[in-house]
XYZ file of N, CA and C in Angstrom:
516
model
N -22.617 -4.002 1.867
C -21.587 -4.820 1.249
C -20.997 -4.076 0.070
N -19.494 -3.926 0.769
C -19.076 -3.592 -1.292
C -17.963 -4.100 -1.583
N -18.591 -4.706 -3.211
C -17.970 -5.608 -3.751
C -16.168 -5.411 -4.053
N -15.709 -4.358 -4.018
C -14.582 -3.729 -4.181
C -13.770 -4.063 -2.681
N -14.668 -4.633 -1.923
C -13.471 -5.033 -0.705
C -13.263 -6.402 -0.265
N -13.911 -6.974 -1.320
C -13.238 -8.545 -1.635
C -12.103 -8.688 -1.873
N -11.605 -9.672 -1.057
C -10.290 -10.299 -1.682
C -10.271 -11.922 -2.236
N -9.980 -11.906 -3.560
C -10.118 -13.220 -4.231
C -8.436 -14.086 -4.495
N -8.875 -14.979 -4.897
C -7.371 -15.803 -4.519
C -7.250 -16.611 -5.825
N -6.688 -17.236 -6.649
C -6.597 -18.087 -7.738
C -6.410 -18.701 -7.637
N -7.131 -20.370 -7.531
C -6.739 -21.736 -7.640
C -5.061 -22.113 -8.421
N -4.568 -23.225 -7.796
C -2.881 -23.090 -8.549
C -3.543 -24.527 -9.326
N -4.362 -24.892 -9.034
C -4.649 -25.796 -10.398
C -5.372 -26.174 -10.577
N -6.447 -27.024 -11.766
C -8.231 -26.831 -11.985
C -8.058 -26.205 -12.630
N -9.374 -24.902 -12.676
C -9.468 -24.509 -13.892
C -9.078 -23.279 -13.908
N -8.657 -22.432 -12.645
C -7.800 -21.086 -12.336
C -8.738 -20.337 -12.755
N -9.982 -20.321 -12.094
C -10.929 -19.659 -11.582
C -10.512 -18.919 -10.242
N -10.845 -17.601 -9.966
C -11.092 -17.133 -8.607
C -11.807 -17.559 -7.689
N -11.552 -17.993 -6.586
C -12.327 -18.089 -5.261
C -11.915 -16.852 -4.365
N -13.401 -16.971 -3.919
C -13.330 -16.046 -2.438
C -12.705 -16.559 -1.291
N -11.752 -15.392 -0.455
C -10.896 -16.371 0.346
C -11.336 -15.334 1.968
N -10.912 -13.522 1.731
C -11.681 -13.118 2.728
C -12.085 -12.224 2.067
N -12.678 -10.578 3.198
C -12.498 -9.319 2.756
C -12.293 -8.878 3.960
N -11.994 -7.438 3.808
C -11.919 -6.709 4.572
C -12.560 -5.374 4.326
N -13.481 -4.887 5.613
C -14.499 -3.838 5.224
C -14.099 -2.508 6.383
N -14.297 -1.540 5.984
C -13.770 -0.169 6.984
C -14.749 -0.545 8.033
N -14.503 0.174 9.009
C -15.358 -0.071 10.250
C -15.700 -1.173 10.977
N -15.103 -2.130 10.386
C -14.950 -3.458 10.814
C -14.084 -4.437 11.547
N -14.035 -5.357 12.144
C -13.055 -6.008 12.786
C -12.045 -4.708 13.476
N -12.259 -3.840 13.444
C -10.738 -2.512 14.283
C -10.497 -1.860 12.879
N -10.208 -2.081 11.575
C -10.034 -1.948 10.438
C -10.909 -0.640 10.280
N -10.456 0.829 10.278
C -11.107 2.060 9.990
C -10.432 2.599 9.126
N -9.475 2.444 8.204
C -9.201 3.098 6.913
C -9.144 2.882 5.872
N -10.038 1.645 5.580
C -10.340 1.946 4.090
C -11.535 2.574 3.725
N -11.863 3.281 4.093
C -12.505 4.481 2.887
C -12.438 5.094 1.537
N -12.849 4.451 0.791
C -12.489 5.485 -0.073
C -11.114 4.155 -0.973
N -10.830 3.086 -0.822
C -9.724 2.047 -1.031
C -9.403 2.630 -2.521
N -8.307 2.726 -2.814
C -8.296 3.537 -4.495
C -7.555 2.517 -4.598
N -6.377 2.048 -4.164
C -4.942 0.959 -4.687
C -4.381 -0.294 -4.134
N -4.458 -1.190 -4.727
C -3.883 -2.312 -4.107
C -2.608 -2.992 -4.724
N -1.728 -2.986 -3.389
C -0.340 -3.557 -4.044
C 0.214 -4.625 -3.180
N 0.890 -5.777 -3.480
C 0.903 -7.155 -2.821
C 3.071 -6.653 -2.806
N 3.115 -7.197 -1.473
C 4.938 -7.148 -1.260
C 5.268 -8.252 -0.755
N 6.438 -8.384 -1.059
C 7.030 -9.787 -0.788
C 7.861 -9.827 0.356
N 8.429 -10.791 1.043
C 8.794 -10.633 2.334
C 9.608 -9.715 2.528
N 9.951 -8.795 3.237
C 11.228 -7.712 3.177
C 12.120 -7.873 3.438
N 12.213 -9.773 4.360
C 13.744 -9.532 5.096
C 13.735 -10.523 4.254
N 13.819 -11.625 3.164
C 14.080 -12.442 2.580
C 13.896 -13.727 2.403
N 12.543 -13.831 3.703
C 12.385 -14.949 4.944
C 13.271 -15.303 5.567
N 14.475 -14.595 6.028
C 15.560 -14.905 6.788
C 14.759 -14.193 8.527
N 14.037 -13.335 8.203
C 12.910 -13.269 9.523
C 12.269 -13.165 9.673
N 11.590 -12.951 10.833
C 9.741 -12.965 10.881
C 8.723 -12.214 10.295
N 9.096 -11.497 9.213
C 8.009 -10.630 8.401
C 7.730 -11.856 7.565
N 6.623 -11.665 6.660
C 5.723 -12.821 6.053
C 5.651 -11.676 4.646
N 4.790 -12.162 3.799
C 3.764 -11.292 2.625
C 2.734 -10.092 2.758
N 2.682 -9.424 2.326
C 2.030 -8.451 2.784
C 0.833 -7.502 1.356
N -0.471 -7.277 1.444
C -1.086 -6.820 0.905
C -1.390 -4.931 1.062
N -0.905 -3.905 0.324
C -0.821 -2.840 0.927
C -1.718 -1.889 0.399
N -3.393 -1.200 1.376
C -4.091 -0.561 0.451
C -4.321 1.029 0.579
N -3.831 1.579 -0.379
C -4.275 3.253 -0.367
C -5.275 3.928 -0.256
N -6.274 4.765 0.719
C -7.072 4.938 0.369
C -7.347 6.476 0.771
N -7.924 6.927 -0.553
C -7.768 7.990 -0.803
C -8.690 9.083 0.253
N -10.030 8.829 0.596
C -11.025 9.028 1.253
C -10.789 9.555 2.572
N -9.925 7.924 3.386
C -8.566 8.477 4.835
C -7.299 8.527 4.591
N -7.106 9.361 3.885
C -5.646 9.494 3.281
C -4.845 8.690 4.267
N -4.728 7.178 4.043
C -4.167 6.255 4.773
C -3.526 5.510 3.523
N -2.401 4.460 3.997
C -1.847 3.103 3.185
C -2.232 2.229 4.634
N -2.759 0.943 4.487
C -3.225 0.310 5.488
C -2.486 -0.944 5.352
N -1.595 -1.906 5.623
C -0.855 -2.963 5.741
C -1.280 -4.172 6.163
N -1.742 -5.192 5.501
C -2.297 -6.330 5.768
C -1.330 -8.057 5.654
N -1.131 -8.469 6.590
C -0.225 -9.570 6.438
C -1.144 -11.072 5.479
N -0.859 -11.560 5.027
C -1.337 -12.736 4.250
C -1.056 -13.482 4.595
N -1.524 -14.510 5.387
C -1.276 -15.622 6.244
C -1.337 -16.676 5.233
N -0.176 -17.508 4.778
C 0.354 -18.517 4.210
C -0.819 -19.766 4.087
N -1.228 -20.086 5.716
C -2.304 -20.959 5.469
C -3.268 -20.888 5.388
N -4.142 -19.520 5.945
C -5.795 -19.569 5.755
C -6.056 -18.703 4.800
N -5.304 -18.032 4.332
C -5.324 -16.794 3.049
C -6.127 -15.472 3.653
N -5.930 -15.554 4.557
C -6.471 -14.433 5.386
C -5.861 -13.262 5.488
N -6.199 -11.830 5.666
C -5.843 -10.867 5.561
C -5.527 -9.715 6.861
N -5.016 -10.425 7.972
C -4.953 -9.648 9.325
C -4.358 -7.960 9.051
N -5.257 -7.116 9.721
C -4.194 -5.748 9.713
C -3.174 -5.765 10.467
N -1.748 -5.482 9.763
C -0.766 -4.967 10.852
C -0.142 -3.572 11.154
N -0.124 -2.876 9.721
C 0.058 -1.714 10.351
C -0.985 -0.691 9.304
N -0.293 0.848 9.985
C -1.943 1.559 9.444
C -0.954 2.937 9.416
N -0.916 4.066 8.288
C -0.641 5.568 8.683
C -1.273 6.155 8.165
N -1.636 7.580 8.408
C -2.397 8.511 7.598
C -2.000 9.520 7.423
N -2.937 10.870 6.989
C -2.453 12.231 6.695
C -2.058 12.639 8.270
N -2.760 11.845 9.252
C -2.187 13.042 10.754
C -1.199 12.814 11.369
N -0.558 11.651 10.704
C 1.112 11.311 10.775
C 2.633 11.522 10.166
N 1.336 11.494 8.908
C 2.912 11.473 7.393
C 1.797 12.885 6.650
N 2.376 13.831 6.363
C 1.475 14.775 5.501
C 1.314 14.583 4.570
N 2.305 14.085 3.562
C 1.844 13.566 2.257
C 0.852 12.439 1.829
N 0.383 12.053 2.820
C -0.666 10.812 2.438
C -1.930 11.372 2.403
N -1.961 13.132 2.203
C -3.520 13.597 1.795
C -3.857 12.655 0.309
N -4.873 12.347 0.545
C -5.759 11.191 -0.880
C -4.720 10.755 -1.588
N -4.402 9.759 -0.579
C -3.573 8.761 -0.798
C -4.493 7.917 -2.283
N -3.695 7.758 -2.769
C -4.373 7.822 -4.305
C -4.024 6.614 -4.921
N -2.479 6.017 -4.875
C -2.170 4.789 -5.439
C -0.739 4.352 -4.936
N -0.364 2.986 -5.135
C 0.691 2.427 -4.138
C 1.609 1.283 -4.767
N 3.036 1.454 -4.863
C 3.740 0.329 -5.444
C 4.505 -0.245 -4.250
N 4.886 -1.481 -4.770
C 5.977 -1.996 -3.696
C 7.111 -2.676 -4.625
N 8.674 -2.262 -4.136
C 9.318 -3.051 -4.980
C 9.168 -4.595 -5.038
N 9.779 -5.119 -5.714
C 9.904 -6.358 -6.013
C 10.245 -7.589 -4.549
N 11.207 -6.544 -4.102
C 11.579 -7.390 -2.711
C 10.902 -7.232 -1.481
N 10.139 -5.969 -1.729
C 8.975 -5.793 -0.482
C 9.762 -5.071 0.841
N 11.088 -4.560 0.129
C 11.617 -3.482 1.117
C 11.038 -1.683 0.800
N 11.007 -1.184 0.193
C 10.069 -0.048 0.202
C 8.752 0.253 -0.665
N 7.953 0.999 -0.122
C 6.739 1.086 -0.542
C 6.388 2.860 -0.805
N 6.016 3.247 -2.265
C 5.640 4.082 -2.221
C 4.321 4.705 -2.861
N 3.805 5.963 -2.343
C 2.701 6.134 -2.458
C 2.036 7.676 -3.027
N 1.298 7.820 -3.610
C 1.037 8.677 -4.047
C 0.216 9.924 -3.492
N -0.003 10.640 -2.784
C -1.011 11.548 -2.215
C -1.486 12.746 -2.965
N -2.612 12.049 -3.469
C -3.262 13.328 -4.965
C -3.622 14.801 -4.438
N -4.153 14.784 -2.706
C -4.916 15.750 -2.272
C -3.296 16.916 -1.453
N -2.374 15.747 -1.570
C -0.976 16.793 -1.145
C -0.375 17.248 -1.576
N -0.394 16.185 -2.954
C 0.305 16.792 -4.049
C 2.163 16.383 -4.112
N 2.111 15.081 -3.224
C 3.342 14.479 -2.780
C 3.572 12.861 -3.126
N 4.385 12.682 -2.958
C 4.967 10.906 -3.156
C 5.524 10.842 -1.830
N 5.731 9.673 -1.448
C 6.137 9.014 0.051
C 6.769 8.161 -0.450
N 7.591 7.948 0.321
C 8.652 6.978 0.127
C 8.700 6.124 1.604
N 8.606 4.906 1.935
C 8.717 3.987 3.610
C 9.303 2.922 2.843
N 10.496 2.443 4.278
C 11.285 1.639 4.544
C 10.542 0.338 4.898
N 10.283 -0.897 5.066
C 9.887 -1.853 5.582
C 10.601 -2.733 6.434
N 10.333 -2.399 7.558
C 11.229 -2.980 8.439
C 10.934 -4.190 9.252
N 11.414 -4.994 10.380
C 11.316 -5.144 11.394
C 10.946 -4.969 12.544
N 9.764 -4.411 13.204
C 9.601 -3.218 14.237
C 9.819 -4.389 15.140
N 10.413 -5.276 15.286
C 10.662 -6.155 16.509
C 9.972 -7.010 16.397
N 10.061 -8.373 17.479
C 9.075 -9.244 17.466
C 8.214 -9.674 16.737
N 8.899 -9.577 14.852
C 7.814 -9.992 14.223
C 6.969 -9.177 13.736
N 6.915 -7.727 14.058
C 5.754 -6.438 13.606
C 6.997 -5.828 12.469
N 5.669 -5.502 11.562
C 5.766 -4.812 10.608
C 6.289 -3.673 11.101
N 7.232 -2.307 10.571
C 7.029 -1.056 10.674
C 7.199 -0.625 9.365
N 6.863 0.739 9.222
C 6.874 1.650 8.049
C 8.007 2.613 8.637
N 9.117 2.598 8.120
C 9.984 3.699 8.183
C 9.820 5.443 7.066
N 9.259 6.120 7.376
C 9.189 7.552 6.668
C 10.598 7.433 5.685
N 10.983 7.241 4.413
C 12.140 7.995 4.127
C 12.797 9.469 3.768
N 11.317 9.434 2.783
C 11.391 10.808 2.130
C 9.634 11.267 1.839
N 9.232 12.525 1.231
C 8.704 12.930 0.935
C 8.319 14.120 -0.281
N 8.481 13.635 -1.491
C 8.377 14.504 -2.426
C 7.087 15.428 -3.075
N 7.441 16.995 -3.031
C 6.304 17.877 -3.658
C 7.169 18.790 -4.187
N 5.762 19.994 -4.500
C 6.304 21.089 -4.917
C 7.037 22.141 -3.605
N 7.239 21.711 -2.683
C 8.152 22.566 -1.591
C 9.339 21.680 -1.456
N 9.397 20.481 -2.171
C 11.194 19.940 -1.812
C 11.148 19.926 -3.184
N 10.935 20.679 -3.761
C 11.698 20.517 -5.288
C 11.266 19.677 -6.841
N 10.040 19.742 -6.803
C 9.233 18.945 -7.560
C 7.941 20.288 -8.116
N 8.150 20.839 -8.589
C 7.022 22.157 -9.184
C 5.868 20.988 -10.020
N 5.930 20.019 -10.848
C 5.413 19.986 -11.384
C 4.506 18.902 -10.929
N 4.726 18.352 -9.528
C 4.028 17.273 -9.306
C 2.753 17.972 -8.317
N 1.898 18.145 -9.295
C 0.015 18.763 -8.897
C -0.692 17.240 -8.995
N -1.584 16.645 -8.155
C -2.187 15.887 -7.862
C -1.806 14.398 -8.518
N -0.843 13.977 -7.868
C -0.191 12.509 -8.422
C -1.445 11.643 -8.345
N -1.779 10.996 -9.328
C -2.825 9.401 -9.747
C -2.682 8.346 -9.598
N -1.087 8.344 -10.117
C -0.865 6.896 -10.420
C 0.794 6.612 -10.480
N 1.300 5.462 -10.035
C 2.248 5.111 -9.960
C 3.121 4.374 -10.420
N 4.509 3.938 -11.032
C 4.733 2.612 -11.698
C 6.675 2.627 -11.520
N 7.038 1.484 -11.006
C 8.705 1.629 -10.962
C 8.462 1.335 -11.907
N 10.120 1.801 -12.664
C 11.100 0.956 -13.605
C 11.702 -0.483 -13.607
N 11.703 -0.560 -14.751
C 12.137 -2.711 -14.439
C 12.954 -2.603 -13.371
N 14.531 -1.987 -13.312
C 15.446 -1.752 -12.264
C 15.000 -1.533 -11.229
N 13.996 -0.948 -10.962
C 13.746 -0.247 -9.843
C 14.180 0.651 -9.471
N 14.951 1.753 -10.277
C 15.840 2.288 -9.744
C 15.012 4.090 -9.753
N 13.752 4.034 -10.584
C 12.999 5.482 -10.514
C 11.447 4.977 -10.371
N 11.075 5.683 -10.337
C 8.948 5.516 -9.609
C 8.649 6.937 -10.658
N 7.613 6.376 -11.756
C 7.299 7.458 -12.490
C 6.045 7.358 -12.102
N 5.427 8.729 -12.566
C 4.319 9.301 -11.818
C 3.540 9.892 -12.669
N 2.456 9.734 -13.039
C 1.270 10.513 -13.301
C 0.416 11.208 -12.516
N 0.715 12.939 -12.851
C -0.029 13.632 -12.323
C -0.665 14.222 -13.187
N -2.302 14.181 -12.298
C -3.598 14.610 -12.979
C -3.246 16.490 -13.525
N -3.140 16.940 -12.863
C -2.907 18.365 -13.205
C -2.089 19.393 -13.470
N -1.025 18.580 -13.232
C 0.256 18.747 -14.572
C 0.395 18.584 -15.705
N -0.212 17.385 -16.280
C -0.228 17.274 -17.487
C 0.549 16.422 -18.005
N 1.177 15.654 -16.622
C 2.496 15.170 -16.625
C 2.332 13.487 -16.308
């Protein structure tokens, strides 16, 4: 059991204490990439609820250089996987390290400490109700970024309009 793969929920009224609602553990239920879970970031519907995407919980983990996509089911507070990528898909998700989502829950980006890159995905529609991750971009030191050596940590601007970055070995 580890305690780090709880997911807790906050009463909306009482005494707004945490309850346990699920978890989710690697190797479990089909669920094989959290290893290693470094980041957790919660997105909001992407299409506006004008369609079938819902809420979504999104976790980085550095161990399977994966971001793993979990839908939040409205009524049981449950945490189903829907989608999943890693380093043998997207290259920059070596130790996938940490993860924002804008405000509206249309892109998600991520940090890969062991690539030495940022990711940038679209949130789409993949049809029928499925999540997809659209690739947009990919930033390092080979597209033009020298100084980004092992990104940590992540944070937009109020606007949203830049994703600043702390990297461990830059200095930066």
């Amino acid at each position: 059991f580890d305690p780090a793969s709880i997911t807790w929920s906050c009463d909306a009224v009482g005494s707004g204490a945490g309850s346990f609602v699920d978890a989710e553990f690697d190797e479990t239920s089909g669920v094989t990439t959290l290893d290693g879970a470094s980041a957790v970031a919660t997105g909001a519907d992407p299409d506006g609820g004008a369609g079938p995407l819902g809420e979504y919980v999104y976790v980085a983990s550095v161990l399977d250089s994966s971001l793993t996509v979990f839908e939040r089911d409205p009524l049981s507070q449950l945490l189903p996987e829907v989608a999943s990528v890693d380093s043998s898909t997207v290259a920059g998700l070596g130790g996938a390290r940490d993860v924002v989502v804008t405000a509206d829950g249309r892109y998600v980006y991520v940090a890969g400490q062991s690539s030495d890159s940022i990711v940038a995905f679209e949130v789409v529609d993949g049809g029928g109700g499925t999540l997809q991750l659209n690739l947009i971009a990919t930033e390092n030191a080979t597209t033009g970024t020298p100084s980004l050596t092992q990104p940590v940590a992540l944070a937009l601007s109020p606007g949203e309009d830049n994703v600043y970055v702390a990297a461990a070995n830059s200095s930066a």
